[in-house]
Amino acid sequence: MDHPAPTPGVYDIPAAKYHADPVPGGSLSSTGARRLLPPSCPALFRWKRDHPEPPKDVFDLGTAAHSLVLGAGSELAVVDADNWKTNKAKEAMACARSEGRVPLLRADHLRVQAMAAALRQHPIASALFSDGKAEQTLVWQDEPTGVWCRAMLDWLPNRQPGKRLIVSDFKTAASAAPSA
């Protein structure tokens, strides 16, 4: 979808294009819609839209995990450093970002590889992310308001006649404990 007249449908577009809003005239993303509802508010929605968050290690880790688990997304740039404190590591990070790649420290790359391996080894989780397409964008127009909307699904499974469609969402977290 390269800015044609909006048509409801499923599109395979890069995440950067999705976040830049591929719908001419603009559309409401699923994240934006959640920011309009309590406990958030329209003022916070507007502020976040006008002030995008800068890159963060935790975002990079999630993006990298998505790339390895889903097999789609940003290219990774593994930096051979223990932390981002040295000038060499900071330069490598800046270079990766300027090239549109996700910078990851060596240890974090090992962590996301372990996440992807754990998902592939789990019988239910691996089945949820098979036979389909990664990072598919849905575009539709809300009938009562006329507002164009969009959402990016982590994984859109292929439809199987007679079976329920389960759309999975991959998340990273500090802990998988139910209490957390």
PDB file of C-alpha atoms in Angstrom:
ATOM      1  CA  MET A   1       0.000   0.000   0.000  1.00  0.00           C
ATOM      2  CA  ASP A   2       1.883   3.024  -1.222  1.00  0.00           C
ATOM      3  CA  HIS A   3      -0.603   5.807  -0.439  1.00  0.00           C
ATOM      4  CA  PRO A   4      -3.368   4.834  -2.858  1.00  0.00           C
ATOM      5  CA  ALA A   5      -6.949   5.825  -2.149  1.00  0.00           C
ATOM      6  CA  PRO A   6      -7.792   3.967   1.053  1.00  0.00           C
ATOM      7  CA  THR A   7      -9.395   0.619   0.535  1.00  0.00           C
ATOM      8  CA  PRO A   8     -10.313  -1.705   3.379  1.00  0.00           C
ATOM      9  CA  GLY A   9      -8.116  -4.763   3.342  1.00  0.00           C
ATOM     10  CA  VAL A  10      -5.030  -6.600   4.514  1.00  0.00           C
ATOM     11  CA  TYR A  11      -1.666  -5.183   3.455  1.00  0.00           C
ATOM     12  CA  ASP A  12       1.905  -6.408   3.744  1.00  0.00           C
ATOM     13  CA  ILE A  13       3.881  -3.222   4.462  1.00  0.00           C
ATOM     14  CA  PRO A  14       7.032  -2.503   6.486  1.00  0.00           C
ATOM     15  CA  ALA A  15       6.546  -1.446  10.113  1.00  0.00           C
ATOM     16  CA  ALA A  16       8.123   1.966   9.464  1.00  0.00           C
ATOM     17  CA  LYS A  17       5.530   2.694   6.771  1.00  0.00           C
ATOM     18  CA  TYR A  18       2.745   1.489   9.080  1.00  0.00           C
ATOM     19  CA  HIS A  19       3.886   3.790  11.895  1.00  0.00           C
ATOM     20  CA  ALA A  20       4.192   6.709   9.449  1.00  0.00           C
ATOM     21  CA  ASP A  21       0.500   6.049   8.591  1.00  0.00           C
ATOM     22  CA  PRO A  22      -0.017   4.598   5.113  1.00  0.00           C
ATOM     23  CA  VAL A  23      -3.556   5.981   4.778  1.00  0.00           C
ATOM     24  CA  PRO A  24      -3.842   9.291   2.890  1.00  0.00           C
ATOM     25  CA  GLY A  25      -5.431  11.885   5.150  1.00  0.00           C
ATOM     26  CA  GLY A  26      -4.493   9.838   8.206  1.00  0.00           C
ATOM     27  CA  SER A  27      -5.937   6.991  10.191  1.00  0.00           C
ATOM     28  CA  LEU A  28      -6.386   5.974  13.795  1.00  0.00           C
ATOM     29  CA  SER A  29      -4.067   3.176  14.881  1.00  0.00           C
ATOM     30  CA  SER A  30      -5.001   0.597  17.486  1.00  0.00           C
ATOM     31  CA  THR A  31      -2.444   2.190  19.854  1.00  0.00           C
ATOM     32  CA  GLY A  32      -3.948   5.626  19.211  1.00  0.00           C
ATOM     33  CA  ALA A  33      -7.447   4.328  19.922  1.00  0.00           C
ATOM     34  CA  ARG A  34      -6.294   2.922  23.270  1.00  0.00           C
ATOM     35  CA  ARG A  35      -4.724   6.291  24.095  1.00  0.00           C
ATOM     36  CA  LEU A  36      -8.081   7.984  23.651  1.00  0.00           C
ATOM     37  CA  LEU A  37      -9.742   5.785  26.274  1.00  0.00           C
ATOM     38  CA  PRO A  38      -9.451   5.974  30.090  1.00  0.00           C
ATOM     39  CA  PRO A  39      -7.168   5.934  31.954  1.00  0.00           C
ATOM     40  CA  SER A  40      -5.586   7.917  29.124  1.00  0.00           C
ATOM     41  CA  CYS A  41      -7.271  10.900  27.438  1.00  0.00           C
ATOM     42  CA  PRO A  42      -7.416  12.819  24.134  1.00  0.00           C
ATOM     43  CA  ALA A  43      -4.810  15.339  25.336  1.00  0.00           C
ATOM     44  CA  LEU A  44      -2.298  12.537  26.030  1.00  0.00           C
ATOM     45  CA  PHE A  45      -3.151  10.962  22.671  1.00  0.00           C
ATOM     46  CA  ARG A  46      -2.299  14.246  20.929  1.00  0.00           C
ATOM     47  CA  TRP A  47       0.865  14.815  22.962  1.00  0.00           C
ATOM     48  CA  LYS A  48       2.179  11.307  22.215  1.00  0.00           C
ATOM     49  CA  ARG A  49       1.382  11.775  18.523  1.00  0.00           C
ATOM     50  CA  ASP A  50       3.298  15.052  18.427  1.00  0.00           C
ATOM     51  CA  HIS A  51       6.183  13.751  20.582  1.00  0.00           C
ATOM     52  CA  PRO A  52       7.136  10.219  19.504  1.00  0.00           C
ATOM     53  CA  GLU A  53       9.211   8.295  22.001  1.00  0.00           C
ATOM     54  CA  PRO A  54      12.925   8.112  21.242  1.00  0.00           C
ATOM     55  CA  PRO A  55      14.473   4.681  20.685  1.00  0.00           C
ATOM     56  CA  LYS A  56      15.013   2.658  23.871  1.00  0.00           C
ATOM     57  CA  ASP A  57      16.861  -0.576  24.589  1.00  0.00           C
ATOM     58  CA  VAL A  58      13.623  -2.251  25.702  1.00  0.00           C
ATOM     59  CA  PHE A  59      11.934  -1.313  22.388  1.00  0.00           C
ATOM     60  CA  ASP A  60      14.949  -2.579  20.444  1.00  0.00           C
ATOM     61  CA  LEU A  61      14.845  -5.875  22.344  1.00  0.00           C
ATOM     62  CA  GLY A  62      11.147  -6.320  21.524  1.00  0.00           C
ATOM     63  CA  THR A  63      11.654  -5.393  17.872  1.00  0.00           C
ATOM     64  CA  ALA A  64      14.578  -7.808  17.603  1.00  0.00           C
ATOM     65  CA  ALA A  65      12.580 -10.603  19.234  1.00  0.00           C
ATOM     66  CA  HIS A  66       9.735  -9.977  16.780  1.00  0.00           C
ATOM     67  CA  SER A  67      12.172 -10.148  13.863  1.00  0.00           C
ATOM     68  CA  LEU A  68      13.624 -13.475  14.994  1.00  0.00           C
ATOM     69  CA  VAL A  69      10.342 -15.059  16.101  1.00  0.00           C
ATOM     70  CA  LEU A  70       8.201 -13.882  13.207  1.00  0.00           C
ATOM     71  CA  GLY A  71      10.869 -13.950  10.513  1.00  0.00           C
ATOM     72  CA  ALA A  72       9.973 -10.433   9.378  1.00  0.00           C
ATOM     73  CA  GLY A  73      10.880  -6.944  10.374  1.00  0.00           C
ATOM     74  CA  SER A  74      13.957  -4.868  10.889  1.00  0.00           C
ATOM     75  CA  GLU A  75      17.460  -6.111  10.212  1.00  0.00           C
ATOM     76  CA  LEU A  76      19.548  -6.490  13.365  1.00  0.00           C
ATOM     77  CA  ALA A  77      22.990  -5.010  13.977  1.00  0.00           C
ATOM     78  CA  VAL A  78      24.795  -6.957  16.686  1.00  0.00           C
ATOM     79  CA  VAL A  79      27.330  -4.772  18.484  1.00  0.00           C
ATOM     80  CA  ASP A  80      30.257  -6.544  20.118  1.00  0.00           C
ATOM     81  CA  ALA A  81      30.166  -4.598  23.371  1.00  0.00           C
ATOM     82  CA  ASP A  82      29.107  -5.211  26.964  1.00  0.00           C
ATOM     83  CA  ASN A  83      27.141  -1.944  27.208  1.00  0.00           C
ATOM     84  CA  TRP A  84      26.439   1.319  25.354  1.00  0.00           C
ATOM     85  CA  LYS A  85      28.804   3.430  27.492  1.00  0.00           C
ATOM     86  CA  THR A  86      31.857   3.483  25.223  1.00  0.00           C
ATOM     87  CA  ASN A  87      32.185   5.862  22.296  1.00  0.00           C
ATOM     88  CA  LYS A  88      32.752   2.906  19.959  1.00  0.00           C
ATOM     89  CA  ALA A  89      29.484   1.274  21.060  1.00  0.00           C
ATOM     90  CA  LYS A  90      27.591   4.587  20.810  1.00  0.00           C
ATOM     91  CA  GLU A  91      28.947   5.098  17.276  1.00  0.00           C
ATOM     92  CA  ALA A  92      27.937   1.567  16.285  1.00  0.00           C
ATOM     93  CA  MET A  93      24.436   2.225  17.657  1.00  0.00           C
ATOM     94  CA  ALA A  94      24.116   5.507  15.754  1.00  0.00           C
ATOM     95  CA  CYS A  95      25.383   3.893  12.556  1.00  0.00           C
ATOM     96  CA  ALA A  96      22.887   1.009  12.850  1.00  0.00           C
ATOM     97  CA  ARG A  97      19.983   3.398  13.453  1.00  0.00           C
ATOM     98  CA  SER A  98      21.009   5.600  10.502  1.00  0.00           C
ATOM     99  CA  GLU A  99      20.889   2.485   8.306  1.00  0.00           C
ATOM    100  CA  GLY A 100      17.431   1.510   9.620  1.00  0.00           C
ATOM    101  CA  ARG A 101      18.773  -1.465  11.557  1.00  0.00           C
ATOM    102  CA  VAL A 102      18.094  -2.354  15.195  1.00  0.00           C
ATOM    103  CA  PRO A 103      21.239  -2.148  17.359  1.00  0.00           C
ATOM    104  CA  LEU A 104      21.651  -4.942  19.904  1.00  0.00           C
ATOM    105  CA  LEU A 105      24.398  -5.715  22.340  1.00  0.00           C
ATOM    106  CA  ARG A 106      25.887  -9.192  21.990  1.00  0.00           C
ATOM    107  CA  ALA A 107      24.210 -10.395  25.236  1.00  0.00           C
ATOM    108  CA  ASP A 108      20.807  -9.069  24.140  1.00  0.00           C
ATOM    109  CA  HIS A 109      21.154 -10.822  20.796  1.00  0.00           C
ATOM    110  CA  LEU A 110      21.714 -14.083  22.670  1.00  0.00           C
ATOM    111  CA  ARG A 111      18.583 -13.352  24.758  1.00  0.00           C
ATOM    112  CA  VAL A 112      16.343 -12.832  21.720  1.00  0.00           C
ATOM    113  CA  GLN A 113      17.770 -15.926  20.054  1.00  0.00           C
ATOM    114  CA  ALA A 114      16.835 -17.881  23.215  1.00  0.00           C
ATOM    115  CA  MET A 115      13.312 -16.375  23.136  1.00  0.00           C
ATOM    116  CA  ALA A 116      12.839 -17.435  19.523  1.00  0.00           C
ATOM    117  CA  ALA A 117      14.181 -20.927  20.244  1.00  0.00           C
ATOM    118  CA  ALA A 118      11.886 -21.314  23.272  1.00  0.00           C
ATOM    119  CA  LEU A 119       8.847 -20.331  21.208  1.00  0.00           C
ATOM    120  CA  ARG A 120       9.765 -22.736  18.404  1.00  0.00           C
ATOM    121  CA  GLN A 121      10.172 -25.581  20.935  1.00  0.00           C
ATOM    122  CA  HIS A 122       6.819 -24.971  22.642  1.00  0.00           C
ATOM    123  CA  PRO A 123       4.138 -27.138  20.999  1.00  0.00           C
ATOM    124  CA  ILE A 124       1.259 -24.665  21.331  1.00  0.00           C
ATOM    125  CA  ALA A 125       3.178 -21.406  20.848  1.00  0.00           C
ATOM    126  CA  SER A 126       4.984 -22.696  17.775  1.00  0.00           C
ATOM    127  CA  ALA A 127       1.687 -23.848  16.248  1.00  0.00           C
ATOM    128  CA  LEU A 128       0.184 -20.392  16.786  1.00  0.00           C
ATOM    129  CA  PHE A 129       2.963 -18.827  14.692  1.00  0.00           C
ATOM    130  CA  SER A 130       2.952 -21.277  11.797  1.00  0.00           C
ATOM    131  CA  ASP A 131       1.032 -21.351   8.532  1.00  0.00           C
ATOM    132  CA  GLY A 132       0.420 -17.641   8.057  1.00  0.00           C
ATOM    133  CA  LYS A 133       2.039 -14.262   7.497  1.00  0.00           C
ATOM    134  CA  ALA A 134       3.903 -11.981   9.877  1.00  0.00           C
ATOM    135  CA  GLU A 135       3.137  -8.308  10.495  1.00  0.00           C
ATOM    136  CA  GLN A 136       0.065  -7.819   8.361  1.00  0.00           C
ATOM    137  CA  THR A 137      -1.664  -4.438   8.363  1.00  0.00           C
ATOM    138  CA  LEU A 138      -5.448  -4.247   8.504  1.00  0.00           C
ATOM    139  CA  VAL A 139      -7.116  -1.080   7.159  1.00  0.00           C
ATOM    140  CA  TRP A 140     -10.841  -0.351   7.503  1.00  0.00           C
ATOM    141  CA  GLN A 141     -13.269   2.525   7.788  1.00  0.00           C
ATOM    142  CA  ASP A 142     -15.427   2.826  10.893  1.00  0.00           C
ATOM    143  CA  GLU A 143     -18.967   3.121   9.521  1.00  0.00           C
ATOM    144  CA  PRO A 144     -20.561   5.305  12.238  1.00  0.00           C
ATOM    145  CA  THR A 145     -17.764   7.909  12.244  1.00  0.00           C
ATOM    146  CA  GLY A 146     -16.157   7.549   8.816  1.00  0.00           C
ATOM    147  CA  VAL A 147     -12.737   7.409  10.529  1.00  0.00           C
ATOM    148  CA  TRP A 148     -10.112   5.291   8.787  1.00  0.00           C
ATOM    149  CA  CYS A 149      -8.467   2.805  11.157  1.00  0.00           C
ATOM    150  CA  ARG A 150      -5.444   0.567  11.035  1.00  0.00           C
ATOM    151  CA  ALA A 151      -3.846  -2.207  13.067  1.00  0.00           C
ATOM    152  CA  MET A 152      -0.740  -4.303  12.550  1.00  0.00           C
ATOM    153  CA  LEU A 153      -1.106  -7.943  13.505  1.00  0.00           C
ATOM    154  CA  ASP A 154       1.981  -9.836  14.608  1.00  0.00           C
ATOM    155  CA  TRP A 155       0.728 -12.963  12.876  1.00  0.00           C
ATOM    156  CA  LEU A 156      -2.237 -13.512  10.572  1.00  0.00           C
ATOM    157  CA  PRO A 157      -2.835 -17.240  10.175  1.00  0.00           C
ATOM    158  CA  ASN A 158      -4.128 -18.673   6.934  1.00  0.00           C
ATOM    159  CA  ARG A 159      -7.832 -19.441   7.155  1.00  0.00           C
ATOM    160  CA  GLN A 160      -8.739 -23.093   7.462  1.00  0.00           C
ATOM    161  CA  PRO A 161     -12.344 -23.992   6.628  1.00  0.00           C
ATOM    162  CA  GLY A 162     -14.317 -25.042   9.688  1.00  0.00           C
ATOM    163  CA  LYS A 163     -11.645 -23.873  12.126  1.00  0.00           C
ATOM    164  CA  ARG A 164     -11.622 -20.843  14.383  1.00  0.00           C
ATOM    165  CA  LEU A 165      -9.186 -18.104  13.382  1.00  0.00           C
ATOM    166  CA  ILE A 166      -6.741 -17.401  16.221  1.00  0.00           C
ATOM    167  CA  VAL A 167      -4.713 -14.222  15.775  1.00  0.00           C
ATOM    168  CA  SER A 168      -1.622 -14.344  18.006  1.00  0.00           C
ATOM    169  CA  ASP A 169       0.307 -11.419  19.460  1.00  0.00           C
ATOM    170  CA  PHE A 170       3.939 -11.929  20.508  1.00  0.00           C
ATOM    171  CA  LYS A 171       5.054  -9.927  23.542  1.00  0.00           C
ATOM    172  CA  THR A 172       8.288  -9.685  25.451  1.00  0.00           C
ATOM    173  CA  ALA A 173       8.177  -9.216  29.209  1.00  0.00           C
ATOM    174  CA  ALA A 174      10.528  -9.034  32.156  1.00  0.00           C
ATOM    175  CA  SER A 175       8.696 -11.996  33.717  1.00  0.00           C
ATOM    176  CA  ALA A 176       6.191 -14.605  32.563  1.00  0.00           C
ATOM    177  CA  ALA A 177       5.056 -15.308  36.114  1.00  0.00           C
ATOM    178  CA  PRO A 178       1.256 -14.964  36.469  1.00  0.00           C
ATOM    179  CA  SER A 179       1.733 -12.635  39.457  1.00  0.00           C
ATOM    180  CA  ALA A 180       3.812 -10.252  37.330  1.00  0.00           C
TER     181      ALA A 180
END
